[in-house]
PDB file of C-alpha atoms in Angstrom:
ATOM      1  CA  UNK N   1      -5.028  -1.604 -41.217  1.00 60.00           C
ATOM      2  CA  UNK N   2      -8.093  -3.150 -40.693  1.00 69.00           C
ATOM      3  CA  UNK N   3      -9.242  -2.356 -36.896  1.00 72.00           C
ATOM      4  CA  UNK N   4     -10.523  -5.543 -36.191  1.00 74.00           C
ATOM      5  CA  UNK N   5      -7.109  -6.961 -36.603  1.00 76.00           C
ATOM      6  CA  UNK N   6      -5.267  -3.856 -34.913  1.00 76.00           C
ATOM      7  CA  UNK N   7      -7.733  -4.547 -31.658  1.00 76.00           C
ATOM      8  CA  UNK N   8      -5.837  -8.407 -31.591  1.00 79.00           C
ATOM      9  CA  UNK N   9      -2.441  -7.152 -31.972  1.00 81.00           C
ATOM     10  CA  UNK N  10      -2.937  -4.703 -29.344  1.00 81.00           C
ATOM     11  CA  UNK N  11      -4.814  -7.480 -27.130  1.00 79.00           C
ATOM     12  CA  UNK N  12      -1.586  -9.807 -28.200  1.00 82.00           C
ATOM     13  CA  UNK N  13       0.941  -7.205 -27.026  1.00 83.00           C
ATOM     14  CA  UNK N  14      -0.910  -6.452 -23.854  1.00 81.00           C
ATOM     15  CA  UNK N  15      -0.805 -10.478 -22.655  1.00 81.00           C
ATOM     16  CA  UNK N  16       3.026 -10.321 -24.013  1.00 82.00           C
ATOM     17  CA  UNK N  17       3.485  -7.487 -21.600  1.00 81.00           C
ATOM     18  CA  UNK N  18       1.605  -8.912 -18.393  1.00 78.00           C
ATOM     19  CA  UNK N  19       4.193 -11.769 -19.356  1.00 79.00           C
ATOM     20  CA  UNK N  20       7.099  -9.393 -19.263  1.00 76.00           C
ATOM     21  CA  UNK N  21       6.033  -7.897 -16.287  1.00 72.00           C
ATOM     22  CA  UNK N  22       5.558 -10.963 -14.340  1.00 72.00           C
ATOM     23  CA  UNK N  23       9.010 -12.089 -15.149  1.00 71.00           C
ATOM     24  CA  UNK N  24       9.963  -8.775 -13.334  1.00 69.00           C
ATOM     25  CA  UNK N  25       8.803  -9.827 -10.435  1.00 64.00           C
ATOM     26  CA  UNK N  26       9.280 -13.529 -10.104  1.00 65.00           C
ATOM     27  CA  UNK N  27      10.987 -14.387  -7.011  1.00 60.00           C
ATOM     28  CA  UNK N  28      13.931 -16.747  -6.784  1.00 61.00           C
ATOM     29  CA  UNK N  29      12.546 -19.554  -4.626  1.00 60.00           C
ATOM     30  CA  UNK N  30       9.093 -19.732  -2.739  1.00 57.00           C
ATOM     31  CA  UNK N  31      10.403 -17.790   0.044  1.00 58.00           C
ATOM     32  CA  UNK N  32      10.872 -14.875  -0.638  1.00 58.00           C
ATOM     33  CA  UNK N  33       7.648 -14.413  -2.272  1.00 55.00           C
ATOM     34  CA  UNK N  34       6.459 -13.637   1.552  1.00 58.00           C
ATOM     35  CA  UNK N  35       9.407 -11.759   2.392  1.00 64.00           C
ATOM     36  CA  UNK N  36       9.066  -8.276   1.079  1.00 71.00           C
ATOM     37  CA  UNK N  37       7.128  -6.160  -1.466  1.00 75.00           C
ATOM     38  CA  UNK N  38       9.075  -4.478  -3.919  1.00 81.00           C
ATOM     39  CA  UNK N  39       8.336  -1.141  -4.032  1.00 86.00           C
ATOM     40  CA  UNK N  40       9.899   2.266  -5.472  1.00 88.00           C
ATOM     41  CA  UNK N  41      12.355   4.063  -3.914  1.00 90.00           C
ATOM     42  CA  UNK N  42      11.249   7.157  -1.088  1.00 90.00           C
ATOM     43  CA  UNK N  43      12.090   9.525  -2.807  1.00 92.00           C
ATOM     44  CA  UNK N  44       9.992   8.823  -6.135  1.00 93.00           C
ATOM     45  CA  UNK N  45       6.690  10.125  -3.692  1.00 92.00           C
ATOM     46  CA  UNK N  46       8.197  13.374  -4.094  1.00 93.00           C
ATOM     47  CA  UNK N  47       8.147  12.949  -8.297  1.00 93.00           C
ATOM     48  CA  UNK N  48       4.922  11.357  -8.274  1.00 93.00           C
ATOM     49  CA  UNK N  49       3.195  14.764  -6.230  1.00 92.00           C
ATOM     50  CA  UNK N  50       5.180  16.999  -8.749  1.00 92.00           C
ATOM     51  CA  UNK N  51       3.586  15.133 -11.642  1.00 90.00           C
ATOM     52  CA  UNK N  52       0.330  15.541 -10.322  1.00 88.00           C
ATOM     53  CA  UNK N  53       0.789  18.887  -9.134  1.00 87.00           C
ATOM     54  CA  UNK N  54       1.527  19.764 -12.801  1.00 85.00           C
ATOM     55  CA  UNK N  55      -1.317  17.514 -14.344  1.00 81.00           C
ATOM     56  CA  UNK N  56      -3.245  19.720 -12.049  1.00 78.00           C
ATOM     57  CA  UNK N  57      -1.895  23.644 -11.834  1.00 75.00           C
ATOM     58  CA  UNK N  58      -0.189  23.732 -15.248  1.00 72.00           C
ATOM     59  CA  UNK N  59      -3.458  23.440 -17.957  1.00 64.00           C
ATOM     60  CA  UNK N  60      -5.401  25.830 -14.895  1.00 62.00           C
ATOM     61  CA  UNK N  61      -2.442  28.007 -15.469  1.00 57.00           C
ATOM     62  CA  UNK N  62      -3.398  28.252 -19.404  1.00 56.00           C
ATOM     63  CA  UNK N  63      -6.868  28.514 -18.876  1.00 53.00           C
ATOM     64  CA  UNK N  64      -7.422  24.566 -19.962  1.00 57.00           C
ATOM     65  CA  UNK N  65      -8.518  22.093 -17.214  1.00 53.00           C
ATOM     66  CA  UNK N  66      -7.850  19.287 -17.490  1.00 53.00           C
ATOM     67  CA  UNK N  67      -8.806  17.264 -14.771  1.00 50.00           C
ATOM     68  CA  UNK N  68     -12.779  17.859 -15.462  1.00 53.00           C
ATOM     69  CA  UNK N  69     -13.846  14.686 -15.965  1.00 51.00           C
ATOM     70  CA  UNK N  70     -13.887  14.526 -19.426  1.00 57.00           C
ATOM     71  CA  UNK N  71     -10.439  15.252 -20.629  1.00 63.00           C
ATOM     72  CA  UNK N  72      -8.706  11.537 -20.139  1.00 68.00           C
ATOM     73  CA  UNK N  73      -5.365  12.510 -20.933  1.00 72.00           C
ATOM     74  CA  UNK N  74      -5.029  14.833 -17.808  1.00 74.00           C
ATOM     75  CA  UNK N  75      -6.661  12.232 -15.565  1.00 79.00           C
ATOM     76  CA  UNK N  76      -3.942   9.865 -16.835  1.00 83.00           C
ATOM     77  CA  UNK N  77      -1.250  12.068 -15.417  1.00 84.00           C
ATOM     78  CA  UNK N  78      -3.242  12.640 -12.118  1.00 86.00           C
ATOM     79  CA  UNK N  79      -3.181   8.520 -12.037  1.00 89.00           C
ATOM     80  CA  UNK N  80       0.461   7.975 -12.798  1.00 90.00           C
ATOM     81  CA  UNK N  81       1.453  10.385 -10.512  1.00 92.00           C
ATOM     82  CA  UNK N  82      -0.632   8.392  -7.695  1.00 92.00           C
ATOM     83  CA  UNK N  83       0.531   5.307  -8.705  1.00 93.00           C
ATOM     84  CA  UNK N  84       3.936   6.190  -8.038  1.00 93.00           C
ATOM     85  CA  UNK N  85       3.173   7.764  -5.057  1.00 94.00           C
ATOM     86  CA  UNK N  86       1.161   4.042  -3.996  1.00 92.00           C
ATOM     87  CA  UNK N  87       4.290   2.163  -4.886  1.00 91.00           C
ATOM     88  CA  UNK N  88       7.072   4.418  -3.212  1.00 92.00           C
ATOM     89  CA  UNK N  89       8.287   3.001  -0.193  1.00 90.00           C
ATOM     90  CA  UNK N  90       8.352   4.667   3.190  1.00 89.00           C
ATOM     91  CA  UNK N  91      11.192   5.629   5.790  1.00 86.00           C
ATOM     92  CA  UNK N  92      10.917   2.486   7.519  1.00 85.00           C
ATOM     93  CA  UNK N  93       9.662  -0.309   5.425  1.00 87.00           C
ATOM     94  CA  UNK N  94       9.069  -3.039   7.634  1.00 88.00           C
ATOM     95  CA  UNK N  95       6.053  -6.201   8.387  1.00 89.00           C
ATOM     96  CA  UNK N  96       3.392  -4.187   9.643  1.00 91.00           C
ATOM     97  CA  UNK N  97       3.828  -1.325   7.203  1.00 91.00           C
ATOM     98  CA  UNK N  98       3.683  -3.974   4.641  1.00 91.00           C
ATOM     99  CA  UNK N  99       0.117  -5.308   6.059  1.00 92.00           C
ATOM    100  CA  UNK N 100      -1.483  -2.196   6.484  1.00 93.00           C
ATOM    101  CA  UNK N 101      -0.361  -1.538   2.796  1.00 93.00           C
ATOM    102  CA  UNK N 102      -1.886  -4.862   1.985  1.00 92.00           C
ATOM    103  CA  UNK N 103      -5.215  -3.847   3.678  1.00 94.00           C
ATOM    104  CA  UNK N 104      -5.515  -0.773   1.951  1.00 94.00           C
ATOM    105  CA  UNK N 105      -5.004  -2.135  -1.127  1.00 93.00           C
ATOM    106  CA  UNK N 106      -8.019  -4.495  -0.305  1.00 95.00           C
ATOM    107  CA  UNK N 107     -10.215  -1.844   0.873  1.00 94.00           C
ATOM    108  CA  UNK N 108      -9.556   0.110  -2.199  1.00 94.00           C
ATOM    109  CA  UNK N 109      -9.921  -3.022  -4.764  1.00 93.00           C
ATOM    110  CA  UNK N 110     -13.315  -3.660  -2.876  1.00 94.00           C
ATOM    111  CA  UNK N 111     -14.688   0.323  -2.485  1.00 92.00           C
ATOM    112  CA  UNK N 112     -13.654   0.510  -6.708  1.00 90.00           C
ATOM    113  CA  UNK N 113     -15.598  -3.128  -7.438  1.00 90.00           C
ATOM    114  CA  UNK N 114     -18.609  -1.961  -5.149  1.00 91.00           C
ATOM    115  CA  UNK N 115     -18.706   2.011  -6.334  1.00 86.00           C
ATOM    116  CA  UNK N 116     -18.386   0.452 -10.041  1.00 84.00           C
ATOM    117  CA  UNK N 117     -21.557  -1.329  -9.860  1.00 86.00           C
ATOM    118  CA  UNK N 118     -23.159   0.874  -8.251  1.00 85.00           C
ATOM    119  CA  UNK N 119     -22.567   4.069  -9.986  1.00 81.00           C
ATOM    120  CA  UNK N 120     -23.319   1.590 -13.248  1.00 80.00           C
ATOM    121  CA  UNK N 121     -26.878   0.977 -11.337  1.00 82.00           C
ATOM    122  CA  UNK N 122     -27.428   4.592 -10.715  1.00 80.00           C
ATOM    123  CA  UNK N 123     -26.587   5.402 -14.044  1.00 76.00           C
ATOM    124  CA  UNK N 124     -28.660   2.871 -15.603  1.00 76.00           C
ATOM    125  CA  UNK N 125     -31.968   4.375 -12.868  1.00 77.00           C
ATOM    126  CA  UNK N 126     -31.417   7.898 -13.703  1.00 76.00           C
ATOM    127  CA  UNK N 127     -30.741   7.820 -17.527  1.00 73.00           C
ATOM    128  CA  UNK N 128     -32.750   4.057 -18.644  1.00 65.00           C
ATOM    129  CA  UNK N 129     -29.453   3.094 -20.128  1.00 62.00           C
ATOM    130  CA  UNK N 130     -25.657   2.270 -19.597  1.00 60.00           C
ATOM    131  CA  UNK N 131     -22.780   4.507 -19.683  1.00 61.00           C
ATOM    132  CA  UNK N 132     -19.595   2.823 -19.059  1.00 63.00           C
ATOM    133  CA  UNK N 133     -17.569   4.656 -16.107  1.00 67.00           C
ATOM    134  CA  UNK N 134     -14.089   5.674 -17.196  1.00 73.00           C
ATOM    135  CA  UNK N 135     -11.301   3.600 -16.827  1.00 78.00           C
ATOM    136  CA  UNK N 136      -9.341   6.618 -15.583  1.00 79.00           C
ATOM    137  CA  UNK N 137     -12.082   7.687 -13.147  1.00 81.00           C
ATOM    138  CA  UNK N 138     -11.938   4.285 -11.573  1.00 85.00           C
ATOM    139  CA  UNK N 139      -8.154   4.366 -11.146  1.00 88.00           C
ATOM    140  CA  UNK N 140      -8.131   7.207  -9.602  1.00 88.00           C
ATOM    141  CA  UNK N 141     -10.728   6.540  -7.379  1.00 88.00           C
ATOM    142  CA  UNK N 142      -8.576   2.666  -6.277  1.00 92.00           C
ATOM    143  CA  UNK N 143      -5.855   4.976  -5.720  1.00 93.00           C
ATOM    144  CA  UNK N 144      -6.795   7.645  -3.982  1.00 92.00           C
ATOM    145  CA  UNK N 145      -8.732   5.655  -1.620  1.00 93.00           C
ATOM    146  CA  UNK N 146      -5.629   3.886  -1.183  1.00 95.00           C
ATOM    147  CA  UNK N 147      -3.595   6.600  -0.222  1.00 94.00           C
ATOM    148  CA  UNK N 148      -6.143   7.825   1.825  1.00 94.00           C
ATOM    149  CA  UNK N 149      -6.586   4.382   4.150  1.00 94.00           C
ATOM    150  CA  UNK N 150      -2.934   3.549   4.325  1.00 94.00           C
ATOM    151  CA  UNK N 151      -2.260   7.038   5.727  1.00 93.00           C
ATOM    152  CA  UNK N 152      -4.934   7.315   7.770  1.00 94.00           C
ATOM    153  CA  UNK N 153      -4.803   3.866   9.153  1.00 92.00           C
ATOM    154  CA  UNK N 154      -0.704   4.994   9.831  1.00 91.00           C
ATOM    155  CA  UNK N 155      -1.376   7.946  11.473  1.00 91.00           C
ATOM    156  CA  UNK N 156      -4.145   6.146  14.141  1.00 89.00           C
ATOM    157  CA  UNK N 157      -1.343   3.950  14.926  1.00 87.00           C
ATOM    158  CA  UNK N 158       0.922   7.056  15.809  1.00 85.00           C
ATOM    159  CA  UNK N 159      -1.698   8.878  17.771  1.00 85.00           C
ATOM    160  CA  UNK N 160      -2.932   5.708  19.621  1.00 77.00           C
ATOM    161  CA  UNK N 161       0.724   5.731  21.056  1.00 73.00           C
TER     162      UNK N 161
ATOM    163  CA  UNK G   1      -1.520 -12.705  22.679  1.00 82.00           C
ATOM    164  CA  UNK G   2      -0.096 -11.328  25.470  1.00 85.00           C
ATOM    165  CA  UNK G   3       3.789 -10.086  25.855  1.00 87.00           C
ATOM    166  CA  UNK G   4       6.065  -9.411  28.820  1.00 88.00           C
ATOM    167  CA  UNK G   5       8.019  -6.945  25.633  1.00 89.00           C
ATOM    168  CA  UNK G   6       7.847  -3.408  27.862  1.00 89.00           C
ATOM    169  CA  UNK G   7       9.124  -5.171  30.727  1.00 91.00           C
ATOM    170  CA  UNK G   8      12.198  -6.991  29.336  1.00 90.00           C
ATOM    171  CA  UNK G   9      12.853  -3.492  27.610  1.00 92.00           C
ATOM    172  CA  UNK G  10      13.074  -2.032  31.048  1.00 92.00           C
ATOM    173  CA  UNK G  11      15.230  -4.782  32.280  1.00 91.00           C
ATOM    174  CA  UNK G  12      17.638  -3.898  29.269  1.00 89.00           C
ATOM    175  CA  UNK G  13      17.126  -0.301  29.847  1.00 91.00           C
ATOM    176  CA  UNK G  14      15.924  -0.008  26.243  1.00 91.00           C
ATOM    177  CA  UNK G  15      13.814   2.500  24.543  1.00 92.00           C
ATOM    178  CA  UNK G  16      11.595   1.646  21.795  1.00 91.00           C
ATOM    179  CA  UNK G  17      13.407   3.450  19.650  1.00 91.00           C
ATOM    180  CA  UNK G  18      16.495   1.472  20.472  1.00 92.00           C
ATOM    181  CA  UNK G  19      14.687  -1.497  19.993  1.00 92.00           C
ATOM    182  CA  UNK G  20      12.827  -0.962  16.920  1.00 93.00           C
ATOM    183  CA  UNK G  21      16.652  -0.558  15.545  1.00 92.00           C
ATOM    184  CA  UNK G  22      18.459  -2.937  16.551  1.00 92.00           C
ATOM    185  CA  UNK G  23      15.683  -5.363  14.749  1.00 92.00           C
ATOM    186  CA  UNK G  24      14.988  -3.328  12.182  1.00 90.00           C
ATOM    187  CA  UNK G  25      11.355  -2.369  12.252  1.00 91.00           C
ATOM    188  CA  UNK G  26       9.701   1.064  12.786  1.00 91.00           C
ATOM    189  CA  UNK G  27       8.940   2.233  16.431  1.00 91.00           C
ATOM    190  CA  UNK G  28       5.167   2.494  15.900  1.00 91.00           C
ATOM    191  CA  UNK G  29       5.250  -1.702  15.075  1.00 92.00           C
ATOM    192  CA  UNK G  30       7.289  -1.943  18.581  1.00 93.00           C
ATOM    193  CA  UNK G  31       4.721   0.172  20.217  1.00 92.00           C
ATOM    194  CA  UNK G  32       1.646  -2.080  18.399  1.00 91.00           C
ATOM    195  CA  UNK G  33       3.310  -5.078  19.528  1.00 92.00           C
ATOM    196  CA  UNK G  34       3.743  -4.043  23.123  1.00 91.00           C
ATOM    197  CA  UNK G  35       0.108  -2.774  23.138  1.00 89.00           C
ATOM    198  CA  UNK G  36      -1.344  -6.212  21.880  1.00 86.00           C
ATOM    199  CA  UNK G  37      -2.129  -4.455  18.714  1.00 88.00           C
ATOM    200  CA  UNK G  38      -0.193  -6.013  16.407  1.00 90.00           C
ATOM    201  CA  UNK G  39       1.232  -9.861  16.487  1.00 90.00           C
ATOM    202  CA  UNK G  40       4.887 -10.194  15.201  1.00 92.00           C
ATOM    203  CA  UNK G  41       5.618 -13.010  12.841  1.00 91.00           C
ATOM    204  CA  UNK G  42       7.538 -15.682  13.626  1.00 91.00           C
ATOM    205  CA  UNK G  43      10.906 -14.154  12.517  1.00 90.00           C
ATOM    206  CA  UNK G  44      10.189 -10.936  14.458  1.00 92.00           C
ATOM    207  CA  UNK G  45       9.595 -12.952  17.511  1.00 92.00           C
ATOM    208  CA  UNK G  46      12.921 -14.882  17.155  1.00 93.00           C
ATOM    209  CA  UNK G  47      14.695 -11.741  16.890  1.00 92.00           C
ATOM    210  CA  UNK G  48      13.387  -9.794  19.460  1.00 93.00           C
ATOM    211  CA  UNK G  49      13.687 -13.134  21.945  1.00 93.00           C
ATOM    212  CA  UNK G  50      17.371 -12.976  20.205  1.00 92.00           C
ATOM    213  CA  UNK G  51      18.039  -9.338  21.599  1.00 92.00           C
ATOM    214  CA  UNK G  52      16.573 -10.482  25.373  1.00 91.00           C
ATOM    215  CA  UNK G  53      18.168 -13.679  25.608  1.00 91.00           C
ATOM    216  CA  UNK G  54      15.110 -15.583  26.304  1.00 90.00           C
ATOM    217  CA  UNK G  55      13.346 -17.941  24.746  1.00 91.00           C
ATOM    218  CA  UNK G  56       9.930 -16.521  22.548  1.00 90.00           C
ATOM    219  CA  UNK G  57       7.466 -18.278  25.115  1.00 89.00           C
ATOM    220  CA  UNK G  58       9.159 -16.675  28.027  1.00 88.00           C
ATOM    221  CA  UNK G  59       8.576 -13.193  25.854  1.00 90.00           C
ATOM    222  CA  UNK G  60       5.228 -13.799  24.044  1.00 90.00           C
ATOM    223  CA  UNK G  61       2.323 -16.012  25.523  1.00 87.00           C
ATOM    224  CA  UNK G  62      -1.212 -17.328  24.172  1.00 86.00           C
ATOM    225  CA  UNK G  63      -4.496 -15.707  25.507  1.00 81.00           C
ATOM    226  CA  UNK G  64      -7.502 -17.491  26.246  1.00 78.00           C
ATOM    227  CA  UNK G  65      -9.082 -15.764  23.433  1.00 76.00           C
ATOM    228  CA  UNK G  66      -6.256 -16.727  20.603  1.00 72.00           C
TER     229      UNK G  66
END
Protein backbone atom coordinates (compact mmCIF):
# COMPACT_ATOMS: atom_id res chain seq x y z
CA UNK A 1 0.00 0.00 0.00
CA UNK A 2 1.15 3.12 -0.99
CA UNK A 3 2.43 5.07 2.32
CA UNK A 4 1.16 8.22 1.45
CA UNK A 5 -2.29 6.82 1.60
CA UNK A 6 -1.54 4.48 4.74
CA UNK A 7 -0.31 7.94 6.65
CA UNK A 8 -4.34 9.26 5.92
CA UNK A 9 -5.93 6.18 7.04
CA UNK A 10 -3.96 6.13 10.08
CA UNK A 11 -4.56 10.08 10.52
CA UNK A 12 -8.48 9.07 9.71
CA UNK A 13 -8.56 6.39 12.42
CA UNK A 14 -6.78 8.51 14.95
CA UNK A 15 -9.66 11.56 14.63
CA UNK A 16 -12.30 8.47 14.63
CA UNK A 17 -10.75 7.49 17.90
CA UNK A 18 -10.45 11.03 19.69
CA UNK A 19 -14.26 10.81 18.60
CA UNK A 20 -14.75 7.54 20.38
CA UNK A 21 -13.02 8.61 23.23
CA UNK A 22 -14.84 11.75 23.74
CA UNK A 23 -18.09 9.96 23.66
CA UNK A 24 -16.56 8.09 26.72
CA UNK A 25 -16.52 10.81 28.58
CA UNK A 26 -19.41 13.03 27.72
CA UNK A 27 -21.33 13.94 30.67
CA UNK A 28 -25.09 13.73 30.93
CA UNK A 29 -26.07 17.36 31.45
CA UNK A 30 -23.73 20.48 32.03
CA UNK A 31 -23.43 19.71 35.57
CA UNK A 32 -21.75 17.25 36.13
CA UNK A 33 -19.04 18.20 33.88
CA UNK A 34 -17.75 20.20 37.19
CA UNK A 35 -18.63 17.56 39.47
CA UNK A 36 -15.95 14.95 39.42
CA UNK A 37 -13.02 13.63 37.33
CA UNK A 38 -13.22 10.23 36.32
CA UNK A 39 -10.39 8.50 37.17
CA UNK A 40 -9.15 4.70 37.55
CA UNK A 41 -9.74 2.75 40.29
CA UNK A 42 -6.89 2.76 43.55
CA UNK A 43 -5.83 -0.05 43.11
CA UNK A 44 -4.70 0.16 39.28
CA UNK A 45 -1.47 2.50 40.92
CA UNK A 46 -0.32 -0.69 42.15
CA UNK A 47 -0.47 -2.32 38.26
CA UNK A 48 0.78 0.70 36.76
CA UNK A 49 4.32 0.54 39.25
CA UNK A 50 4.48 -3.27 38.39
CA UNK A 51 4.44 -2.42 34.69
CA UNK A 52 7.05 -0.06 35.04
CA UNK A 53 8.98 -1.93 37.40
CA UNK A 54 9.14 -4.63 34.67
CA UNK A 55 9.71 -2.15 31.66
CA UNK A 56 12.56 -1.31 33.90
CA UNK A 57 14.27 -4.54 35.87
CA UNK A 58 13.18 -7.22 33.37
CA UNK A 59 15.43 -6.26 29.89
CA UNK A 60 18.40 -5.17 32.87
CA UNK A 61 17.76 -8.66 34.00
CA UNK A 62 18.72 -10.03 30.31
CA UNK A 63 21.41 -7.80 29.84
CA UNK A 64 19.13 -5.44 27.32
CA UNK A 65 18.16 -1.93 28.57
CA UNK A 66 15.76 -0.68 27.54
CA UNK A 67 14.99 2.45 28.96
CA UNK A 68 18.30 4.21 27.38
CA UNK A 69 16.92 6.67 25.50
CA UNK A 70 16.93 5.20 22.36
CA UNK A 71 14.95 2.06 22.57
CA UNK A 72 11.13 3.58 22.22
CA UNK A 73 9.39 0.52 22.85
CA UNK A 74 10.66 0.27 26.54
CA UNK A 75 10.00 3.97 27.14
CA UNK A 76 6.43 3.21 25.99
CA UNK A 77 5.95 0.79 28.82
CA UNK A 78 7.70 3.17 31.36
CA UNK A 79 4.83 5.80 30.01
CA UNK A 80 1.83 3.54 30.23
CA UNK A 81 2.70 2.44 33.40
CA UNK A 82 2.77 6.30 34.58
CA UNK A 83 -0.17 7.08 32.95
CA UNK A 84 -2.05 4.72 34.86
CA UNK A 85 -0.50 5.55 37.83
CA UNK A 86 -1.62 9.66 36.87
CA UNK A 87 -5.16 8.51 36.36
CA UNK A 88 -5.68 6.12 39.46
CA UNK A 89 -7.61 7.66 42.01
CA UNK A 90 -6.61 8.11 45.62
CA UNK A 91 -8.08 6.93 49.11
CA UNK A 92 -10.08 9.90 49.46
CA UNK A 93 -11.03 11.50 46.25
CA UNK A 94 -12.53 14.62 47.08
CA UNK A 95 -12.53 18.84 45.74
CA UNK A 96 -9.25 19.78 46.77
CA UNK A 97 -7.54 16.57 45.73
CA UNK A 98 -9.18 17.17 42.49
CA UNK A 99 -7.54 20.88 42.22
CA UNK A 100 -4.26 20.08 43.21
CA UNK A 101 -4.52 17.27 40.50
CA UNK A 102 -5.67 19.96 38.16
CA UNK A 103 -2.60 22.15 39.03
CA UNK A 104 -0.23 19.59 38.48
CA UNK A 105 -1.45 18.73 35.42
CA UNK A 106 -0.90 22.47 34.43
CA UNK A 107 2.48 22.68 35.75
CA UNK A 108 3.43 19.62 33.90
CA UNK A 109 1.61 20.67 30.42
CA UNK A 110 3.59 24.04 30.86
CA UNK A 111 7.31 22.53 32.19
CA UNK A 112 6.80 19.83 28.81
CA UNK A 113 5.73 23.02 26.31
CA UNK A 114 8.66 25.19 27.86
CA UNK A 115 11.49 22.17 28.17
CA UNK A 116 10.29 21.27 24.42
CA UNK A 117 11.36 24.45 23.02
CA UNK A 118 14.00 24.77 24.74
CA UNK A 119 15.81 21.57 24.49
CA UNK A 120 14.74 22.12 20.50
CA UNK A 121 16.85 25.59 20.93
CA UNK A 122 19.72 23.91 22.58
CA UNK A 123 19.75 21.35 20.16
CA UNK A 124 19.56 23.53 17.27
CA UNK A 125 22.93 25.87 19.24
CA UNK A 126 24.97 22.90 19.89
CA UNK A 127 24.52 20.78 16.67
CA UNK A 128 23.43 23.91 13.77
CA UNK A 129 20.41 21.80 13.09
CA UNK A 130 17.07 20.22 14.41
CA UNK A 131 16.52 16.97 15.97
CA UNK A 132 13.03 16.36 16.88
CA UNK A 133 12.74 15.30 20.75
CA UNK A 134 10.94 12.00 21.18
CA UNK A 135 7.48 11.76 21.61
CA UNK A 136 8.09 9.20 24.36
CA UNK A 137 10.75 11.33 26.08
CA UNK A 138 8.27 14.13 26.33
CA UNK A 139 5.57 11.93 27.86
CA UNK A 140 7.46 10.82 30.23
CA UNK A 141 8.83 13.87 31.20
CA UNK A 142 4.58 15.51 31.46
CA UNK A 143 4.17 12.61 33.58
CA UNK A 144 6.64 12.29 35.78
CA UNK A 145 6.62 15.84 36.60
CA UNK A 146 3.14 15.25 37.29
CA UNK A 147 3.49 12.70 39.70
CA UNK A 148 6.13 14.44 41.19
CA UNK A 149 4.03 17.97 41.92
CA UNK A 150 0.80 16.33 42.87
CA UNK A 151 2.67 14.33 45.54
CA UNK A 152 4.75 16.74 46.65
CA UNK A 153 2.25 19.50 46.71
CA UNK A 154 0.02 16.55 48.93
CA UNK A 155 2.49 15.84 51.22
CA UNK A 156 3.20 19.93 52.14
CA UNK A 157 -0.37 19.95 52.90
CA UNK A 158 0.10 16.98 55.45
CA UNK A 159 3.20 18.34 57.04
CA UNK A 160 1.87 21.97 57.21
CA UNK A 161 -0.81 20.35 59.58
CA UNK B 1 -11.87 34.24 53.90
CA UNK B 2 -12.04 33.76 57.28
CA UNK B 3 -14.02 30.74 59.22
CA UNK B 4 -15.29 30.26 62.77
CA UNK B 5 -14.93 26.02 61.38
CA UNK B 6 -12.44 24.89 64.55
CA UNK B 7 -14.65 26.54 66.86
CA UNK B 8 -18.10 25.16 65.90
CA UNK B 9 -16.13 21.73 65.79
CA UNK B 10 -15.38 22.24 69.42
CA UNK B 11 -18.87 23.23 70.19
CA UNK B 12 -19.93 19.79 68.54
CA UNK B 13 -17.10 18.08 70.16
CA UNK B 14 -15.93 16.98 66.71
CA UNK B 15 -12.63 15.91 65.45
CA UNK B 16 -11.53 16.57 62.05
CA UNK B 17 -11.56 13.31 61.31
CA UNK B 18 -15.18 13.04 62.27
CA UNK B 19 -15.89 15.83 60.27
CA UNK B 20 -14.09 15.23 57.17
CA UNK B 21 -16.55 11.97 57.23
CA UNK B 22 -19.53 12.83 57.83
CA UNK B 23 -19.13 15.27 54.55
CA UNK B 24 -17.16 13.23 52.78
CA UNK B 25 -13.86 14.89 52.10
CA UNK B 26 -10.32 13.98 53.28
CA UNK B 27 -9.06 15.37 56.70
CA UNK B 28 -6.12 17.30 55.19
CA UNK B 29 -9.04 19.54 53.02
CA UNK B 30 -10.78 20.04 56.65
CA UNK B 31 -7.51 21.04 58.08
CA UNK B 32 -6.77 23.54 54.76
CA UNK B 33 -10.07 24.94 55.21
CA UNK B 34 -9.77 25.66 58.89
CA UNK B 35 -6.25 27.11 58.27
CA UNK B 36 -7.53 29.62 55.52
CA UNK B 37 -5.66 27.53 53.08
CA UNK B 38 -8.08 26.27 51.07
CA UNK B 39 -11.76 27.88 50.22
CA UNK B 40 -14.61 25.24 50.05
CA UNK B 41 -17.01 25.50 47.18
CA UNK B 42 -20.26 26.37 47.52
CA UNK B 43 -21.63 22.81 48.07
CA UNK B 44 -18.95 22.09 50.71
CA UNK B 45 -19.98 25.14 52.54
CA UNK B 46 -23.72 24.15 52.54
CA UNK B 47 -22.84 20.93 53.93
CA UNK B 48 -20.63 21.68 56.50
CA UNK B 49 -23.20 24.76 57.63
CA UNK B 50 -25.72 21.58 57.24
CA UNK B 51 -23.75 19.49 59.95
CA UNK B 52 -23.57 22.86 62.46
CA UNK B 53 -26.93 24.02 62.03
CA UNK B 54 -26.03 27.44 61.07
CA UNK B 55 -26.33 29.32 58.33
CA UNK B 56 -22.81 29.52 55.86
CA UNK B 57 -22.30 33.35 56.79
CA UNK B 58 -22.50 32.61 60.44
CA UNK B 59 -19.63 29.76 59.56
CA UNK B 60 -17.57 31.39 56.74
CA UNK B 61 -17.01 35.27 56.41
CA UNK B 62 -15.31 37.68 53.70
CA UNK B 63 -11.85 39.29 54.47
CA UNK B 64 -10.91 42.63 53.61
CA UNK B 65 -8.50 41.21 51.24
CA UNK B 66 -11.14 38.78 49.23
Amino acid sequence: MDTKLLQTLLFVVFILSLGLFSLLFKEKNEEAVFKKLKLLPRWFKFIGLVIILCSVSLPWIFQRLLVDGTNHLGMIYVNFGLSVICFSRDKVEDEMSNLIRLKSFYRSFVAGIVGFFFLTWMENRVSDGFSQLSADTLLGTILGIYLVSYYVTKSKIRSAE
Amino acid sequence: MQNRLKIERAIKNLTQDDLAKLIGVSRQTINSIEKGRYVPSTVLALKISKIFEKPVNEIFELDNSD
